[in-house]
PDB file of C-alpha atoms in Angstrom:
ATOM      1  CA  ASP Y 244     254.338 295.186 311.963  1.00 94.00           C
ATOM      2  CA  ILE Y 245     251.488 293.595 310.287  1.00 96.00           C
ATOM      3  CA  GLN Y 246     251.174 294.135 306.379  1.00 98.00           C
ATOM      4  CA  MET Y 247     247.852 294.777 305.308  1.00 98.00           C
ATOM      5  CA  THR Y 248     247.760 294.105 301.367  1.00 98.00           C
ATOM      6  CA  GLN Y 249     244.548 294.688 299.106  1.00 98.00           C
ATOM      7  CA  SER Y 250     243.638 293.667 295.719  1.00 98.00           C
ATOM      8  CA  PRO Y 251     242.934 295.292 293.132  1.00 97.00           C
ATOM      9  CA  SER Y 252     244.251 298.783 293.799  1.00 97.00           C
ATOM     10  CA  SER Y 253     241.399 299.837 291.880  1.00 97.00           C
ATOM     11  CA  LEU Y 254     238.331 298.699 289.908  1.00 97.00           C
ATOM     12  CA  SER Y 255     235.856 300.509 287.562  1.00 97.00           C
ATOM     13  CA  ALA Y 256     232.490 298.682 287.633  1.00 97.00           C
ATOM     14  CA  SER Y 257     228.940 299.647 286.420  1.00 97.00           C
ATOM     15  CA  VAL Y 258     225.881 300.282 288.390  1.00 97.00           C
ATOM     16  CA  GLY Y 259     224.261 297.126 289.613  1.00 97.00           C
ATOM     17  CA  ASP Y 260     227.358 294.955 289.234  1.00 97.00           C
ATOM     18  CA  ARG Y 261     228.544 292.770 291.907  1.00 98.00           C
ATOM     19  CA  VAL Y 262     232.228 294.235 293.504  1.00 98.00           C
ATOM     20  CA  THR Y 263     234.837 292.019 295.577  1.00 98.00           C
ATOM     21  CA  ILE Y 264     237.523 293.567 297.372  1.00 98.00           C
ATOM     22  CA  THR Y 265     240.285 291.044 298.918  1.00 98.00           C
ATOM     23  CA  CYS Y 266     242.649 291.898 301.909  1.00 98.00           C
ATOM     24  CA  ARG Y 267     245.256 289.608 302.739  1.00 98.00           C
ATOM     25  CA  ALA Y 268     247.285 289.775 306.019  1.00 98.00           C
ATOM     26  CA  SER Y 269     250.765 288.803 306.553  1.00 98.00           C
ATOM     27  CA  GLN Y 270     249.785 286.893 309.592  1.00 98.00           C
ATOM     28  CA  SER Y 271     246.821 285.452 311.119  1.00 98.00           C
ATOM     29  CA  ILE Y 272     244.700 288.241 312.940  1.00 97.00           C
ATOM     30  CA  SER Y 273     241.480 285.975 313.368  1.00 96.00           C
ATOM     31  CA  SER Y 274     238.573 287.796 313.032  1.00 97.00           C
ATOM     32  CA  TYR Y 275     240.127 291.224 313.886  1.00 97.00           C
ATOM     33  CA  LEU Y 276     239.565 293.128 310.452  1.00 98.00           C
ATOM     34  CA  ASN Y 277     237.647 296.087 310.092  1.00 98.00           C
ATOM     35  CA  TRP Y 278     236.365 297.792 306.356  1.00 98.00           C
ATOM     36  CA  TYR Y 279     236.274 301.567 305.873  1.00 98.00           C
ATOM     37  CA  GLN Y 280     235.053 303.459 302.929  1.00 98.00           C
ATOM     38  CA  GLN Y 281     236.107 306.875 302.026  1.00 98.00           C
ATOM     39  CA  LYS Y 282     234.525 309.220 299.509  1.00 97.00           C
ATOM     40  CA  PRO Y 283     236.431 312.020 298.092  1.00 95.00           C
ATOM     41  CA  GLY Y 284     237.617 314.923 300.528  1.00 94.00           C
ATOM     42  CA  LYS Y 285     235.874 313.069 303.152  1.00 97.00           C
ATOM     43  CA  ALA Y 286     236.819 311.189 306.243  1.00 98.00           C
ATOM     44  CA  PRO Y 287     236.719 307.629 306.227  1.00 98.00           C
ATOM     45  CA  LYS Y 288     233.487 305.656 307.421  1.00 98.00           C
ATOM     46  CA  LEU Y 289     233.302 302.428 309.528  1.00 98.00           C
ATOM     47  CA  LEU Y 290     231.515 299.635 306.964  1.00 98.00           C
ATOM     48  CA  ILE Y 291     232.318 296.341 308.670  1.00 98.00           C
ATOM     49  CA  TYR Y 292     233.862 295.221 312.012  1.00 97.00           C
ATOM     50  CA  THR Y 293     235.362 292.028 313.424  1.00 96.00           C
ATOM     51  CA  ALA Y 294     235.586 290.996 309.501  1.00 97.00           C
ATOM     52  CA  SER Y 295     231.612 290.673 309.040  1.00 97.00           C
ATOM     53  CA  SER Y 296     229.509 292.515 311.099  1.00 97.00           C
ATOM     54  CA  LEU Y 297     227.764 295.192 309.698  1.00 97.00           C
ATOM     55  CA  GLN Y 298     227.743 298.820 311.307  1.00 97.00           C
ATOM     56  CA  SER Y 299     224.554 300.271 311.911  1.00 95.00           C
ATOM     57  CA  GLY Y 300     223.312 302.272 309.221  1.00 96.00           C
ATOM     58  CA  VAL Y 301     225.420 300.852 306.536  1.00 97.00           C
ATOM     59  CA  PRO Y 302     223.517 299.460 303.518  1.00 97.00           C
ATOM     60  CA  SER Y 303     222.845 295.724 303.720  1.00 97.00           C
ATOM     61  CA  ARG Y 304     223.949 295.613 300.032  1.00 97.00           C
ATOM     62  CA  PHE Y 305     227.872 295.577 302.237  1.00 98.00           C
ATOM     63  CA  SER Y 306     229.072 292.444 303.295  1.00 98.00           C
ATOM     64  CA  ALA Y 307     232.099 291.075 304.328  1.00 98.00           C
ATOM     65  CA  SER Y 308     233.766 287.612 304.956  1.00 97.00           C
ATOM     66  CA  GLY Y 309     237.047 285.803 306.246  1.00 97.00           C
ATOM     67  CA  SER Y 310     239.141 284.647 309.175  1.00 97.00           C
ATOM     68  CA  GLY Y 311     242.827 284.249 309.611  1.00 97.00           C
ATOM     69  CA  THR Y 312     244.573 286.036 306.905  1.00 98.00           C
ATOM     70  CA  ASP Y 313     242.197 286.450 304.134  1.00 98.00           C
ATOM     71  CA  PHE Y 314     239.300 288.641 303.823  1.00 98.00           C
ATOM     72  CA  THR Y 315     236.777 289.996 301.526  1.00 98.00           C
ATOM     73  CA  LEU Y 316     234.337 292.939 301.549  1.00 98.00           C
ATOM     74  CA  THR Y 317     231.226 292.325 299.252  1.00 98.00           C
ATOM     75  CA  ILE Y 318     229.251 295.091 297.375  1.00 98.00           C
ATOM     76  CA  SER Y 319     226.280 292.757 296.048  1.00 97.00           C
ATOM     77  CA  SER Y 320     224.584 295.955 293.720  1.00 97.00           C
ATOM     78  CA  LEU Y 321     227.167 298.831 293.161  1.00 98.00           C
ATOM     79  CA  GLN Y 322     225.605 302.145 293.511  1.00 97.00           C
ATOM     80  CA  PRO Y 323     226.680 305.862 292.354  1.00 96.00           C
ATOM     81  CA  GLU Y 324     226.997 306.544 295.973  1.00 97.00           C
ATOM     82  CA  ASP Y 325     229.762 303.738 296.275  1.00 97.00           C
ATOM     83  CA  LEU Y 326     232.470 305.856 294.436  1.00 97.00           C
ATOM     84  CA  ALA Y 327     234.999 305.669 297.078  1.00 98.00           C
ATOM     85  CA  THR Y 328     238.179 304.223 298.296  1.00 98.00           C
ATOM     86  CA  TYR Y 329     237.774 301.341 300.644  1.00 98.00           C
ATOM     87  CA  TYR Y 330     240.466 300.475 303.211  1.00 98.00           C
ATOM     88  CA  CYS Y 331     241.054 297.191 305.396  1.00 98.00           C
ATOM     89  CA  GLN Y 332     242.475 297.610 308.365  1.00 98.00           C
ATOM     90  CA  GLN Y 333     243.573 295.025 311.410  1.00 98.00           C
ATOM     91  CA  SER Y 334     242.918 295.379 314.988  1.00 96.00           C
ATOM     92  CA  TYR Y 335     244.890 292.362 316.204  1.00 96.00           C
ATOM     93  CA  SER Y 336     247.895 293.590 317.268  1.00 94.00           C
ATOM     94  CA  ILE Y 337     249.475 297.403 317.796  1.00 92.00           C
ATOM     95  CA  PRO Y 338     250.326 299.296 315.704  1.00 93.00           C
ATOM     96  CA  TRP Y 339     247.030 298.867 314.205  1.00 95.00           C
ATOM     97  CA  THR Y 340     248.126 299.150 310.353  1.00 97.00           C
ATOM     98  CA  PHE Y 341     245.587 299.333 306.998  1.00 98.00           C
ATOM     99  CA  GLY Y 342     245.985 298.342 303.510  1.00 98.00           C
ATOM    100  CA  GLN Y 343     246.849 300.372 300.949  1.00 98.00           C
ATOM    101  CA  GLY Y 344     243.214 301.387 299.837  1.00 98.00           C
ATOM    102  CA  THR Y 345     241.040 299.901 296.760  1.00 98.00           C
ATOM    103  CA  LYS Y 346     239.604 302.752 294.455  1.00 98.00           C
ATOM    104  CA  VAL Y 347     236.293 301.903 293.354  1.00 98.00           C
ATOM    105  CA  GLU Y 348     234.939 304.126 290.248  1.00 97.00           C
ATOM    106  CA  ILE Y 349     231.855 303.722 288.283  1.00 94.00           C
ATOM    107  CA  LYS Y 350     231.786 302.890 284.540  1.00 92.00           C
TER     108      LYS Y 350
ATOM    109  CA  GLU Q 184     225.237 312.866 317.880  1.00 95.00           C
ATOM    110  CA  VAL Q 185     228.579 312.078 318.118  1.00 96.00           C
ATOM    111  CA  GLN Q 186     230.871 314.869 316.869  1.00 97.00           C
ATOM    112  CA  LEU Q 187     234.774 315.294 316.768  1.00 98.00           C
ATOM    113  CA  LEU Q 188     236.294 318.584 315.798  1.00 98.00           C
ATOM    114  CA  GLU Q 189     239.927 319.025 315.151  1.00 97.00           C
ATOM    115  CA  SER Q 190     241.669 322.342 315.442  1.00 97.00           C
ATOM    116  CA  GLY Q 191     245.593 323.512 315.612  1.00 97.00           C
ATOM    117  CA  GLY Q 192     246.649 322.448 311.867  1.00 96.00           C
ATOM    118  CA  GLY Q 193     248.825 324.740 309.880  1.00 97.00           C
ATOM    119  CA  LEU Q 194     252.068 325.397 308.241  1.00 97.00           C
ATOM    120  CA  VAL Q 195     255.113 324.650 310.341  1.00 97.00           C
ATOM    121  CA  GLN Q 196     259.061 324.998 309.482  1.00 97.00           C
ATOM    122  CA  PRO Q 197     260.751 321.599 309.820  1.00 97.00           C
ATOM    123  CA  GLY Q 198     261.866 321.125 313.155  1.00 96.00           C
ATOM    124  CA  GLY Q 199     258.623 322.855 314.413  1.00 97.00           C
ATOM    125  CA  SER Q 200     256.113 321.868 316.759  1.00 97.00           C
ATOM    126  CA  LEU Q 201     252.347 321.928 316.658  1.00 98.00           C
ATOM    127  CA  ARG Q 202     249.229 320.803 318.858  1.00 98.00           C
ATOM    128  CA  LEU Q 203     246.511 319.732 317.515  1.00 98.00           C
ATOM    129  CA  SER Q 204     242.918 319.530 319.684  1.00 98.00           C
ATOM    130  CA  CYS Q 205     239.873 317.659 319.254  1.00 98.00           C
ATOM    131  CA  ALA Q 206     236.744 318.962 320.873  1.00 98.00           C
ATOM    132  CA  ALA Q 207     234.106 315.819 321.498  1.00 98.00           C
ATOM    133  CA  SER Q 208     230.538 315.605 321.954  1.00 97.00           C
ATOM    134  CA  GLY Q 209     227.898 313.500 321.755  1.00 97.00           C
ATOM    135  CA  PHE Q 210     229.010 310.466 324.146  1.00 97.00           C
ATOM    136  CA  THR Q 211     230.726 309.877 327.276  1.00 97.00           C
ATOM    137  CA  PHE Q 212     234.258 311.112 326.571  1.00 97.00           C
ATOM    138  CA  SER Q 213     236.000 308.878 328.859  1.00 96.00           C
ATOM    139  CA  SER Q 214     234.463 305.768 328.445  1.00 96.00           C
ATOM    140  CA  TYR Q 215     236.311 305.389 324.805  1.00 97.00           C
ATOM    141  CA  ALA Q 216     240.015 305.085 323.948  1.00 97.00           C
ATOM    142  CA  MET Q 217     240.586 307.601 321.238  1.00 97.00           C
ATOM    143  CA  SER Q 218     243.168 307.727 318.602  1.00 97.00           C
ATOM    144  CA  TRP Q 219     245.040 310.059 315.804  1.00 98.00           C
ATOM    145  CA  VAL Q 220     245.072 308.614 312.287  1.00 98.00           C
ATOM    146  CA  ARG Q 221     246.800 310.561 309.453  1.00 97.00           C
ATOM    147  CA  GLN Q 222     246.681 310.763 305.776  1.00 98.00           C
ATOM    148  CA  ALA Q 223     249.035 312.355 303.431  1.00 97.00           C
ATOM    149  CA  PRO Q 224     248.113 313.882 300.275  1.00 96.00           C
ATOM    150  CA  GLY Q 225     247.176 311.169 297.949  1.00 94.00           C
ATOM    151  CA  GLU Q 226     248.158 308.232 300.306  1.00 96.00           C
ATOM    152  CA  GLY Q 227     246.434 305.879 302.564  1.00 96.00           C
ATOM    153  CA  LEU Q 228     245.564 306.258 306.411  1.00 97.00           C
ATOM    154  CA  VAL Q 229     248.331 305.741 308.943  1.00 97.00           C
ATOM    155  CA  TRP Q 230     247.533 305.072 312.547  1.00 96.00           C
ATOM    156  CA  VAL Q 231     249.600 307.750 314.663  1.00 95.00           C
ATOM    157  CA  SER Q 232     248.836 307.008 318.241  1.00 96.00           C
ATOM    158  CA  VAL Q 233     246.027 305.835 320.618  1.00 96.00           C
ATOM    159  CA  ILE Q 234     245.014 306.611 324.292  1.00 97.00           C
ATOM    160  CA  SER Q 235     242.999 304.747 326.823  1.00 96.00           C
ATOM    161  CA  GLY Q 236     239.783 306.397 328.359  1.00 96.00           C
ATOM    162  CA  SER Q 237     241.589 307.294 331.605  1.00 95.00           C
ATOM    163  CA  GLY Q 238     244.529 308.400 329.696  1.00 95.00           C
ATOM    164  CA  GLY Q 239     246.711 306.198 331.910  1.00 95.00           C
ATOM    165  CA  SER Q 240     247.562 304.364 328.829  1.00 95.00           C
ATOM    166  CA  THR Q 241     249.542 305.281 325.474  1.00 95.00           C
ATOM    167  CA  PHE Q 242     250.884 303.705 322.474  1.00 94.00           C
ATOM    168  CA  TYR Q 243     252.586 305.050 319.418  1.00 93.00           C
ATOM    169  CA  PRO Q 244     254.060 303.142 316.161  1.00 89.00           C
ATOM    170  CA  ASP Q 245     257.836 303.478 316.541  1.00 86.00           C
ATOM    171  CA  SER Q 246     258.028 305.800 313.845  1.00 80.00           C
ATOM    172  CA  GLU Q 247     256.387 308.567 316.306  1.00 82.00           C
ATOM    173  CA  LYS Q 248     257.890 307.457 319.540  1.00 79.00           C
ATOM    174  CA  GLY Q 249     259.575 310.226 321.230  1.00 86.00           C
ATOM    175  CA  ARG Q 250     258.360 313.168 318.612  1.00 94.00           C
ATOM    176  CA  PHE Q 251     254.762 312.700 319.165  1.00 96.00           C
ATOM    177  CA  THR Q 252     252.582 312.714 322.597  1.00 97.00           C
ATOM    178  CA  ILE Q 253     248.844 311.925 322.783  1.00 97.00           C
ATOM    179  CA  SER Q 254     246.980 312.959 325.871  1.00 98.00           C
ATOM    180  CA  ARG Q 255     243.425 313.836 327.135  1.00 98.00           C
ATOM    181  CA  ASP Q 256     241.353 316.366 329.299  1.00 98.00           C
ATOM    182  CA  ASN Q 257     238.347 314.373 330.499  1.00 98.00           C
ATOM    183  CA  SER Q 258     237.226 317.324 332.241  1.00 97.00           C
ATOM    184  CA  LYS Q 259     236.860 319.351 328.813  1.00 98.00           C
ATOM    185  CA  ASN Q 260     236.267 316.553 326.711  1.00 98.00           C
ATOM    186  CA  THR Q 261     239.343 317.404 324.382  1.00 98.00           C
ATOM    187  CA  LEU Q 262     241.751 314.821 322.883  1.00 98.00           C
ATOM    188  CA  TYR Q 263     245.261 316.370 322.062  1.00 98.00           C
ATOM    189  CA  LEU Q 264     248.540 315.539 319.666  1.00 98.00           C
ATOM    190  CA  GLN Q 265     251.928 317.496 320.629  1.00 98.00           C
ATOM    191  CA  MET Q 266     253.928 317.076 317.876  1.00 97.00           C
ATOM    192  CA  ASN Q 267     257.764 318.032 318.088  1.00 96.00           C
ATOM    193  CA  SER Q 268     260.889 317.923 315.420  1.00 95.00           C
ATOM    194  CA  LEU Q 269     258.095 318.116 312.677  1.00 96.00           C
ATOM    195  CA  ARG Q 270     259.200 316.780 309.327  1.00 95.00           C
ATOM    196  CA  ALA Q 271     258.221 316.902 305.959  1.00 96.00           C
ATOM    197  CA  GLU Q 272     256.929 313.590 305.954  1.00 95.00           C
ATOM    198  CA  ASP Q 273     254.598 314.486 308.416  1.00 96.00           C
ATOM    199  CA  THR Q 274     252.421 316.757 306.263  1.00 98.00           C
ATOM    200  CA  ALA Q 275     248.986 315.026 306.567  1.00 98.00           C
ATOM    201  CA  VAL Q 276     245.628 315.555 307.280  1.00 98.00           C
ATOM    202  CA  TYR Q 277     245.063 314.461 310.889  1.00 98.00           C
ATOM    203  CA  TYR Q 278     242.181 312.908 312.022  1.00 98.00           C
ATOM    204  CA  CYS Q 279     240.746 312.478 315.551  1.00 98.00           C
ATOM    205  CA  ALA Q 280     239.054 308.988 316.036  1.00 98.00           C
ATOM    206  CA  LYS Q 281     236.598 307.654 318.517  1.00 97.00           C
ATOM    207  CA  GLU Q 282     236.994 303.879 319.477  1.00 95.00           C
ATOM    208  CA  ARG Q 283     233.872 301.811 319.000  1.00 94.00           C
ATOM    209  CA  SER Q 284     233.516 300.057 321.992  1.00 90.00           C
ATOM    210  CA  SER Q 285     236.426 299.883 324.365  1.00 89.00           C
ATOM    211  CA  ARG Q 286     238.232 302.297 327.102  1.00 88.00           C
ATOM    212  CA  ASP Q 287     240.964 300.228 327.029  1.00 88.00           C
ATOM    213  CA  ILE Q 288     243.491 299.876 324.447  1.00 86.00           C
ATOM    214  CA  ALA Q 289     243.874 296.255 324.496  1.00 83.00           C
ATOM    215  CA  ALA Q 290     240.498 295.824 323.318  1.00 84.00           C
ATOM    216  CA  ALA Q 291     240.259 298.922 320.869  1.00 89.00           C
ATOM    217  CA  GLY Q 292     241.345 299.384 317.482  1.00 92.00           C
ATOM    218  CA  THR Q 293     238.265 299.647 315.744  1.00 95.00           C
ATOM    219  CA  VAL Q 294     237.083 303.679 314.888  1.00 97.00           C
ATOM    220  CA  ASP Q 295     233.606 304.418 314.476  1.00 96.00           C
ATOM    221  CA  TYR Q 296     233.698 307.980 314.207  1.00 97.00           C
ATOM    222  CA  TRP Q 297     236.125 310.598 312.517  1.00 98.00           C
ATOM    223  CA  GLY Q 298     236.586 314.172 312.759  1.00 98.00           C
ATOM    224  CA  GLN Q 299     236.418 316.144 309.601  1.00 97.00           C
ATOM    225  CA  GLY Q 300     240.595 315.941 309.607  1.00 97.00           C
ATOM    226  CA  THR Q 301     242.664 318.924 310.225  1.00 98.00           C
ATOM    227  CA  LEU Q 302     245.757 319.382 307.687  1.00 98.00           C
ATOM    228  CA  VAL Q 303     249.290 320.095 308.932  1.00 98.00           C
ATOM    229  CA  THR Q 304     251.957 321.338 306.238  1.00 98.00           C
ATOM    230  CA  VAL Q 305     255.662 321.066 307.329  1.00 97.00           C
ATOM    231  CA  SER Q 306     257.690 323.178 304.681  1.00 96.00           C
ATOM    232  CA  SER Q 307     259.964 326.016 304.988  1.00 95.00           C
TER     233      SER Q 307
END
């Protein structure tokens, strides 16, 4: 199985800050990488698919990049509603696997 | 509007069985692969099973093979998960999940809609 490792596990940032989360795959997954946002008590929500494509309706402050084994999710200007846990997930091979999550808190 | 409504969760004893259902609406159900994803309390997301749009292909992680069975009834727009030989570590919220763009498992793996989840608690 492909292991997905996110860093950091948690972070605290101020409104307006630029926030970056990284995700590393245990082997190359090309661009088969998705990012999800999960707010407390809610179901996950798709933010980014195939490494860098913004899902419809997602604010443009979210962006992502990467290929192969290393990927990043960036929030250009953190907003209070971005309080959530963010997960990366590979869709390169079954079983599809998720990172352990990065909890984003607002200072 | 896409809606996924899970049901069937609850408290079950170790070794018991449970069948989850997911009623789908707002899209052509048979055109998309569907998955179940679970999340133990305070933990991350774990993919449990996937089924093709036709229902002819399924996959499970090794940990669920032989215990869980995913199925679908395209005439009723409903997805199912039959869970047998349940263990305490199966305790989790189970999410029904719609594939973003494919009915085939080989091209699937991206969830664009999730249900609200149904809680399964395995305890004596």
